[in-house]
Amino acid sequence: MAKKPNPKSPLNLPNLGELPSREPTAPSPAQAYLNTLSPSGRRSQHTALNNLAYIFSGGEMNEALNFPWELLRYEHTSGLAAYMVDIGYAKATVNKHLVALRRVLEEAFRLGLYTDYNDYYRAAGVRSLRVESLPRGRSLSMEELERLVASCQADRANPRLGTRDTAIITLMYACGLRRQETVDLNLADLDLDNQKIRILGKGSKQRFVYLSQDAVPAIEAWLQVRGRQLGPLFTRVSKGGKVILKRLSAQAIYYILKSRQKEAGVASFSPHDVRRTTITDMLEANIDVLTVSAIAGHASADTTRRYDKRPEETKRAAAEMLRAPARLSREQSEPPADAENDR
């Protein structure tokens, strides 16, 4: 009985079952790309590359590190976006995968795995989809932020933990920090004399952000607990209140905020919503978008505008300024009981 051939990829990649496997010592474009990312970005984009490997191979491969990316040509990549939308991926998610695809193909070219530049250039020339999506997340009110801090300060079981968490929430809001930026901070990045802090952002880009007078006391209180030893600014604190000079993880920031959110009785929010709140509040204070973009570490002011949570409230206020031509009372708006019989 003849052996059933392996199914081809829906994007017409040659049958991977007939191809020699990658040598263990051969360079991996996927690994080269992932090595350029932060830990959190590495996890996210590795998943995206695994998804692409699975799609391109027709389910034959699901590990991006072993996939022969240099085999991809324009006829394979040009239909990827449409195919992913057809099988249920959101356009924004497709664009994230396209970024990963372009970058991994670039690494394949840099590693000399493409023998013809035109093959690489055409395969990597896939364009992102146009996306007009509603803003994600939400803004926190100042009252909610104050309740979060109050829950930290009311931590009688572990006051040092409460002092640290107060400083984390304060600094994340004051500087509009991402989770990874928060845990990457070192004591040496802090300059309280000049009320500024050096932040290592995406792509290893550094920026300085200034602190308000209100934010400084929370940081100083944590430093009194932490001490002045060089190392990570925010460290672990044991259940007994002992400060351990080890860096927190980005996931730890998630758990800290989730725990304080429940204690404070605040509606659920993500760590990134604190950053969204900072950006929205700055725009609400009529700070120009270019300044806000620089503080947030955005490469483009258009990215900053997408964080702005004001438009919905602005549209609501605009609607209330218009008079309706028919001004009915609630009782008048209810149909008569026999309205159905008159139709």
PDB file of N, CA and C in Angstrom, residues 141-208:
ATOM      1  N   SER A 141      -9.479  56.118  37.598  1.00  0.00           N
ATOM      2  CA  SER A 141      -9.696  57.439  38.185  1.00  0.00           C
ATOM      3  C   SER A 141      -8.664  57.675  39.283  1.00  0.00           C
ATOM      4  N   MET A 142      -8.480  58.927  39.641  1.00  0.00           N
ATOM      5  CA  MET A 142      -7.554  59.240  40.727  1.00  0.00           C
ATOM      6  C   MET A 142      -8.039  58.610  42.031  1.00  0.00           C
ATOM      7  N   GLU A 143      -9.348  58.538  42.199  1.00  0.00           N
ATOM      8  CA  GLU A 143      -9.898  57.918  43.410  1.00  0.00           C
ATOM      9  C   GLU A 143      -9.514  56.431  43.472  1.00  0.00           C
ATOM     10  N   GLU A 144      -9.504  55.744  42.319  1.00  0.00           N
ATOM     11  CA  GLU A 144      -9.102  54.340  42.281  1.00  0.00           C
ATOM     12  C   GLU A 144      -7.613  54.193  42.591  1.00  0.00           C
ATOM     13  N   LEU A 145      -6.801  55.077  42.025  1.00  0.00           N
ATOM     14  CA  LEU A 145      -5.364  55.024  42.301  1.00  0.00           C
ATOM     15  C   LEU A 145      -5.086  55.251  43.785  1.00  0.00           C
ATOM     16  N   GLU A 146      -5.823  56.183  44.378  1.00  0.00           N
ATOM     17  CA  GLU A 146      -5.639  56.461  45.809  1.00  0.00           C
ATOM     18  C   GLU A 146      -6.057  55.270  46.666  1.00  0.00           C
ATOM     19  N   ARG A 147      -7.100  54.567  46.242  1.00  0.00           N
ATOM     20  CA  ARG A 147      -7.522  53.375  46.985  1.00  0.00           C
ATOM     21  C   ARG A 147      -6.484  52.261  46.888  1.00  0.00           C
ATOM     22  N   LEU A 148      -5.854  52.137  45.732  1.00  0.00           N
ATOM     23  CA  LEU A 148      -4.799  51.145  45.582  1.00  0.00           C
ATOM     24  C   LEU A 148      -3.643  51.429  46.538  1.00  0.00           C
ATOM     25  N   VAL A 149      -3.227  52.690  46.572  1.00  0.00           N
ATOM     26  CA  VAL A 149      -2.134  53.082  47.463  1.00  0.00           C
ATOM     27  C   VAL A 149      -2.543  52.895  48.920  1.00  0.00           C
ATOM     28  N   ALA A 150      -3.785  53.243  49.248  1.00  0.00           N
ATOM     29  CA  ALA A 150      -4.263  53.094  50.630  1.00  0.00           C
ATOM     30  C   ALA A 150      -4.234  51.626  51.060  1.00  0.00           C
ATOM     31  N   SER A 151      -4.537  50.712  50.130  1.00  0.00           N
ATOM     32  CA  SER A 151      -4.493  49.291  50.476  1.00  0.00           C
ATOM     33  C   SER A 151      -3.071  48.846  50.774  1.00  0.00           C
ATOM     34  N   CYS A 152      -2.102  49.420  50.068  1.00  0.00           N
ATOM     35  CA  CYS A 152      -0.689  49.111  50.335  1.00  0.00           C
ATOM     36  C   CYS A 152      -0.280  49.631  51.719  1.00  0.00           C
ATOM     37  N   GLN A 153      -0.667  50.865  51.999  1.00  0.00           N
ATOM     38  CA  GLN A 153      -0.262  51.492  53.260  1.00  0.00           C
ATOM     39  C   GLN A 153      -0.962  50.876  54.465  1.00  0.00           C
ATOM     40  N   ALA A 154      -2.067  50.180  54.217  1.00  0.00           N
ATOM     41  CA  ALA A 154      -2.803  49.532  55.310  1.00  0.00           C
ATOM     42  C   ALA A 154      -2.328  48.102  55.554  1.00  0.00           C
ATOM     43  N   ASP A 155      -1.233  47.706  54.884  1.00  0.00           N
ATOM     44  CA  ASP A 155      -0.715  46.342  55.017  1.00  0.00           C
ATOM     45  C   ASP A 155       0.012  46.193  56.346  1.00  0.00           C
ATOM     46  N   ARG A 156      -0.715  45.803  57.368  1.00  0.00           N
ATOM     47  CA  ARG A 156      -0.122  45.646  58.703  1.00  0.00           C
ATOM     48  C   ARG A 156       0.661  44.334  58.819  1.00  0.00           C
ATOM     49  N   ALA A 157       0.298  43.334  58.003  1.00  0.00           N
ATOM     50  CA  ALA A 157       0.988  42.043  58.078  1.00  0.00           C
ATOM     51  C   ALA A 157       2.427  42.160  57.574  1.00  0.00           C
ATOM     52  N   ASN A 158       2.639  43.020  56.580  1.00  0.00           N
ATOM     53  CA  ASN A 158       3.984  43.190  56.013  1.00  0.00           C
ATOM     54  C   ASN A 158       4.144  44.641  55.553  1.00  0.00           C
ATOM     55  N   PRO A 159       4.403  45.562  56.505  1.00  0.00           N
ATOM     56  CA  PRO A 159       4.482  46.986  56.158  1.00  0.00           C
ATOM     57  C   PRO A 159       5.543  47.297  55.101  1.00  0.00           C
ATOM     58  N   ARG A 160       6.667  46.575  55.119  1.00  0.00           N
ATOM     59  CA  ARG A 160       7.713  46.836  54.131  1.00  0.00           C
ATOM     60  C   ARG A 160       7.241  46.493  52.716  1.00  0.00           C
ATOM     61  N   LEU A 161       6.455  45.433  52.625  1.00  0.00           N
ATOM     62  CA  LEU A 161       5.868  45.074  51.334  1.00  0.00           C
ATOM     63  C   LEU A 161       4.920  46.182  50.865  1.00  0.00           C
ATOM     64  N   GLY A 162       4.136  46.711  51.807  1.00  0.00           N
ATOM     65  CA  GLY A 162       3.230  47.807  51.476  1.00  0.00           C
ATOM     66  C   GLY A 162       3.975  49.045  51.013  1.00  0.00           C
ATOM     67  N   THR A 163       5.130  49.332  51.645  1.00  0.00           N
ATOM     68  CA  THR A 163       5.940  50.486  51.250  1.00  0.00           C
ATOM     69  C   THR A 163       6.478  50.307  49.834  1.00  0.00           C
ATOM     70  N   ARG A 164       6.943  49.091  49.542  1.00  0.00           N
ATOM     71  CA  ARG A 164       7.449  48.819  48.189  1.00  0.00           C
ATOM     72  C   ARG A 164       6.348  48.955  47.146  1.00  0.00           C
ATOM     73  N   ASP A 165       5.182  48.361  47.414  1.00  0.00           N
ATOM     74  CA  ASP A 165       4.099  48.388  46.433  1.00  0.00           C
ATOM     75  C   ASP A 165       3.567  49.803  46.233  1.00  0.00           C
ATOM     76  N   THR A 166       3.577  50.608  47.303  1.00  0.00           N
ATOM     77  CA  THR A 166       3.198  52.015  47.160  1.00  0.00           C
ATOM     78  C   THR A 166       4.123  52.717  46.190  1.00  0.00           C
ATOM     79  N   ALA A 167       5.430  52.462  46.321  1.00  0.00           N
ATOM     80  CA  ALA A 167       6.412  53.089  45.443  1.00  0.00           C
ATOM     81  C   ALA A 167       6.257  52.608  44.000  1.00  0.00           C
ATOM     82  N   ILE A 168       5.958  51.318  43.825  1.00  0.00           N
ATOM     83  CA  ILE A 168       5.783  50.777  42.474  1.00  0.00           C
ATOM     84  C   ILE A 168       4.593  51.441  41.777  1.00  0.00           C
ATOM     85  N   ILE A 169       3.454  51.478  42.451  1.00  0.00           N
ATOM     86  CA  ILE A 169       2.256  52.071  41.844  1.00  0.00           C
ATOM     87  C   ILE A 169       2.469  53.553  41.570  1.00  0.00           C
ATOM     88  N   THR A 170       3.092  54.242  42.516  1.00  0.00           N
ATOM     89  CA  THR A 170       3.348  55.672  42.347  1.00  0.00           C
ATOM     90  C   THR A 170       4.237  55.934  41.146  1.00  0.00           C
ATOM     91  N   LEU A 171       5.314  55.165  41.033  1.00  0.00           N
ATOM     92  CA  LEU A 171       6.268  55.404  39.949  1.00  0.00           C
ATOM     93  C   LEU A 171       5.699  54.985  38.599  1.00  0.00           C
ATOM     94  N   MET A 172       4.951  53.889  38.560  1.00  0.00           N
ATOM     95  CA  MET A 172       4.344  53.472  37.295  1.00  0.00           C
ATOM     96  C   MET A 172       3.398  54.541  36.771  1.00  0.00           C
ATOM     97  N   TYR A 173       2.635  55.153  37.677  1.00  0.00           N
ATOM     98  CA  TYR A 173       1.714  56.202  37.239  1.00  0.00           C
ATOM     99  C   TYR A 173       2.456  57.496  36.917  1.00  0.00           C
ATOM    100  N   ALA A 174       3.395  57.886  37.780  1.00  0.00           N
ATOM    101  CA  ALA A 174       4.093  59.172  37.606  1.00  0.00           C
ATOM    102  C   ALA A 174       4.892  59.210  36.306  1.00  0.00           C
ATOM    103  N   CYS A 175       5.431  58.053  35.898  1.00  0.00           N
ATOM    104  CA  CYS A 175       6.297  58.014  34.718  1.00  0.00           C
ATOM    105  C   CYS A 175       5.676  57.288  33.537  1.00  0.00           C
ATOM    106  N   GLY A 176       4.481  56.734  33.699  1.00  0.00           N
ATOM    107  CA  GLY A 176       3.848  56.004  32.607  1.00  0.00           C
ATOM    108  C   GLY A 176       4.651  54.784  32.190  1.00  0.00           C
ATOM    109  N   LEU A 177       5.097  54.007  33.182  1.00  0.00           N
ATOM    110  CA  LEU A 177       6.020  52.909  32.907  1.00  0.00           C
ATOM    111  C   LEU A 177       5.315  51.652  32.431  1.00  0.00           C
ATOM    112  N   ARG A 178       5.994  50.920  31.566  1.00  0.00           N
ATOM    113  CA  ARG A 178       5.600  49.562  31.235  1.00  0.00           C
ATOM    114  C   ARG A 178       6.054  48.634  32.363  1.00  0.00           C
ATOM    115  N   ARG A 179       5.480  47.424  32.402  1.00  0.00           N
ATOM    116  CA  ARG A 179       5.892  46.456  33.435  1.00  0.00           C
ATOM    117  C   ARG A 179       7.387  46.168  33.367  1.00  0.00           C
ATOM    118  N   GLN A 180       7.880  45.871  32.153  1.00  0.00           N
ATOM    119  CA  GLN A 180       9.292  45.509  32.016  1.00  0.00           C
ATOM    120  C   GLN A 180      10.194  46.676  32.379  1.00  0.00           C
ATOM    121  N   GLU A 181       9.792  47.877  32.031  1.00  0.00           N
ATOM    122  CA  GLU A 181      10.581  49.059  32.387  1.00  0.00           C
ATOM    123  C   GLU A 181      10.666  49.215  33.901  1.00  0.00           C
ATOM    124  N   THR A 182       9.592  48.891  34.581  1.00  0.00           N
ATOM    125  CA  THR A 182       9.559  49.012  36.043  1.00  0.00           C
ATOM    126  C   THR A 182      10.561  48.074  36.688  1.00  0.00           C
ATOM    127  N   VAL A 183      10.581  46.825  36.259  1.00  0.00           N
ATOM    128  CA  VAL A 183      11.481  45.853  36.895  1.00  0.00           C
ATOM    129  C   VAL A 183      12.924  46.017  36.429  1.00  0.00           C
ATOM    130  N   ASP A 184      13.129  46.664  35.291  1.00  0.00           N
ATOM    131  CA  ASP A 184      14.495  46.880  34.793  1.00  0.00           C
ATOM    132  C   ASP A 184      15.201  48.042  35.487  1.00  0.00           C
ATOM    133  N   LEU A 185      14.468  48.840  36.257  1.00  0.00           N
ATOM    134  CA  LEU A 185      15.071  49.991  36.917  1.00  0.00           C
ATOM    135  C   LEU A 185      16.109  49.562  37.948  1.00  0.00           C
ATOM    136  N   ASN A 186      17.209  50.295  37.990  1.00  0.00           N
ATOM    137  CA  ASN A 186      18.244  50.094  38.998  1.00  0.00           C
ATOM    138  C   ASN A 186      18.331  51.326  39.886  1.00  0.00           C
ATOM    139  N   LEU A 187      18.904  51.149  41.058  1.00  0.00           N
ATOM    140  CA  LEU A 187      19.072  52.284  41.965  1.00  0.00           C
ATOM    141  C   LEU A 187      19.869  53.397  41.291  1.00  0.00           C
ATOM    142  N   ALA A 188      20.851  53.017  40.467  1.00  0.00           N
ATOM    143  CA  ALA A 188      21.691  54.006  39.793  1.00  0.00           C
ATOM    144  C   ALA A 188      20.916  54.843  38.783  1.00  0.00           C
ATOM    145  N   ASP A 189      19.727  54.381  38.378  1.00  0.00           N
ATOM    146  CA  ASP A 189      18.911  55.141  37.419  1.00  0.00           C
ATOM    147  C   ASP A 189      18.159  56.285  38.078  1.00  0.00           C
ATOM    148  N   LEU A 190      18.146  56.296  39.400  1.00  0.00           N
ATOM    149  CA  LEU A 190      17.338  57.259  40.149  1.00  0.00           C
ATOM    150  C   LEU A 190      18.184  58.464  40.548  1.00  0.00           C
ATOM    151  N   ASP A 191      17.685  59.660  40.265  1.00  0.00           N
ATOM    152  CA  ASP A 191      18.346  60.908  40.649  1.00  0.00           C
ATOM    153  C   ASP A 191      17.310  61.786  41.350  1.00  0.00           C
ATOM    154  N   LEU A 192      17.139  61.544  42.651  1.00  0.00           N
ATOM    155  CA  LEU A 192      16.108  62.273  43.383  1.00  0.00           C
ATOM    156  C   LEU A 192      16.471  63.730  43.598  1.00  0.00           C
ATOM    157  N   ASP A 193      17.773  64.065  43.594  1.00  0.00           N
ATOM    158  CA  ASP A 193      18.174  65.470  43.750  1.00  0.00           C
ATOM    159  C   ASP A 193      17.612  66.321  42.624  1.00  0.00           C
ATOM    160  N   ASN A 194      17.603  65.754  41.427  1.00  0.00           N
ATOM    161  CA  ASN A 194      17.070  66.475  40.268  1.00  0.00           C
ATOM    162  C   ASN A 194      15.686  65.971  39.864  1.00  0.00           C
ATOM    163  N   GLN A 195      15.137  65.077  40.678  1.00  0.00           N
ATOM    164  CA  GLN A 195      13.799  64.540  40.472  1.00  0.00           C
ATOM    165  C   GLN A 195      13.608  63.944  39.076  1.00  0.00           C
ATOM    166  N   LYS A 196      14.566  63.121  38.673  1.00  0.00           N
ATOM    167  CA  LYS A 196      14.432  62.472  37.369  1.00  0.00           C
ATOM    168  C   LYS A 196      14.912  61.033  37.462  1.00  0.00           C
ATOM    169  N   ILE A 197      14.510  60.246  36.491  1.00  0.00           N
ATOM    170  CA  ILE A 197      14.830  58.832  36.471  1.00  0.00           C
ATOM    171  C   ILE A 197      15.144  58.405  35.038  1.00  0.00           C
ATOM    172  N   ARG A 198      16.151  57.572  34.893  1.00  0.00           N
ATOM    173  CA  ARG A 198      16.529  57.062  33.572  1.00  0.00           C
ATOM    174  C   ARG A 198      15.823  55.738  33.350  1.00  0.00           C
ATOM    175  N   ILE A 199      15.167  55.618  32.203  1.00  0.00           N
ATOM    176  CA  ILE A 199      14.348  54.440  31.903  1.00  0.00           C
ATOM    177  C   ILE A 199      14.894  53.741  30.662  1.00  0.00           C
ATOM    178  N   LEU A 200      15.011  52.428  30.760  1.00  0.00           N
ATOM    179  CA  LEU A 200      15.412  51.617  29.610  1.00  0.00           C
ATOM    180  C   LEU A 200      14.145  51.075  28.965  1.00  0.00           C
ATOM    181  N   GLY A 201      13.820  51.604  27.792  1.00  0.00           N
ATOM    182  CA  GLY A 201      12.570  51.238  27.136  1.00  0.00           C
ATOM    183  C   GLY A 201      12.743  50.156  26.090  1.00  0.00           C
ATOM    184  N   LYS A 202      11.746  50.041  25.226  1.00  0.00           N
ATOM    185  CA  LYS A 202      11.781  49.034  24.163  1.00  0.00           C
ATOM    186  C   LYS A 202      12.949  49.299  23.236  1.00  0.00           C
ATOM    187  N   GLY A 203      13.533  48.208  22.721  1.00  0.00           N
ATOM    188  CA  GLY A 203      14.657  48.351  21.811  1.00  0.00           C
ATOM    189  C   GLY A 203      15.887  48.931  22.462  1.00  0.00           C
ATOM    190  N   SER A 204      15.973  48.809  23.805  1.00  0.00           N
ATOM    191  CA  SER A 204      17.118  49.327  24.572  1.00  0.00           C
ATOM    192  C   SER A 204      17.274  50.843  24.428  1.00  0.00           C
ATOM    193  N   LYS A 205      16.171  51.524  24.142  1.00  0.00           N
ATOM    194  CA  LYS A 205      16.220  52.983  24.041  1.00  0.00           C
ATOM    195  C   LYS A 205      16.071  53.599  25.430  1.00  0.00           C
ATOM    196  N   GLN A 206      16.956  54.515  25.759  1.00  0.00           N
ATOM    197  CA  GLN A 206      16.919  55.164  27.065  1.00  0.00           C
ATOM    198  C   GLN A 206      16.238  56.524  26.967  1.00  0.00           C
ATOM    199  N   ARG A 207      15.561  56.880  28.044  1.00  0.00           N
ATOM    200  CA  ARG A 207      14.957  58.207  28.125  1.00  0.00           C
ATOM    201  C   ARG A 207      14.962  58.656  29.574  1.00  0.00           C
ATOM    202  N   PHE A 208      14.914  59.959  29.791  1.00  0.00           N
ATOM    203  CA  PHE A 208      14.801  60.514  31.136  1.00  0.00           C
ATOM    204  C   PHE A 208      13.374  61.020  31.336  1.00  0.00           C
TER     205      PHE A 208
END
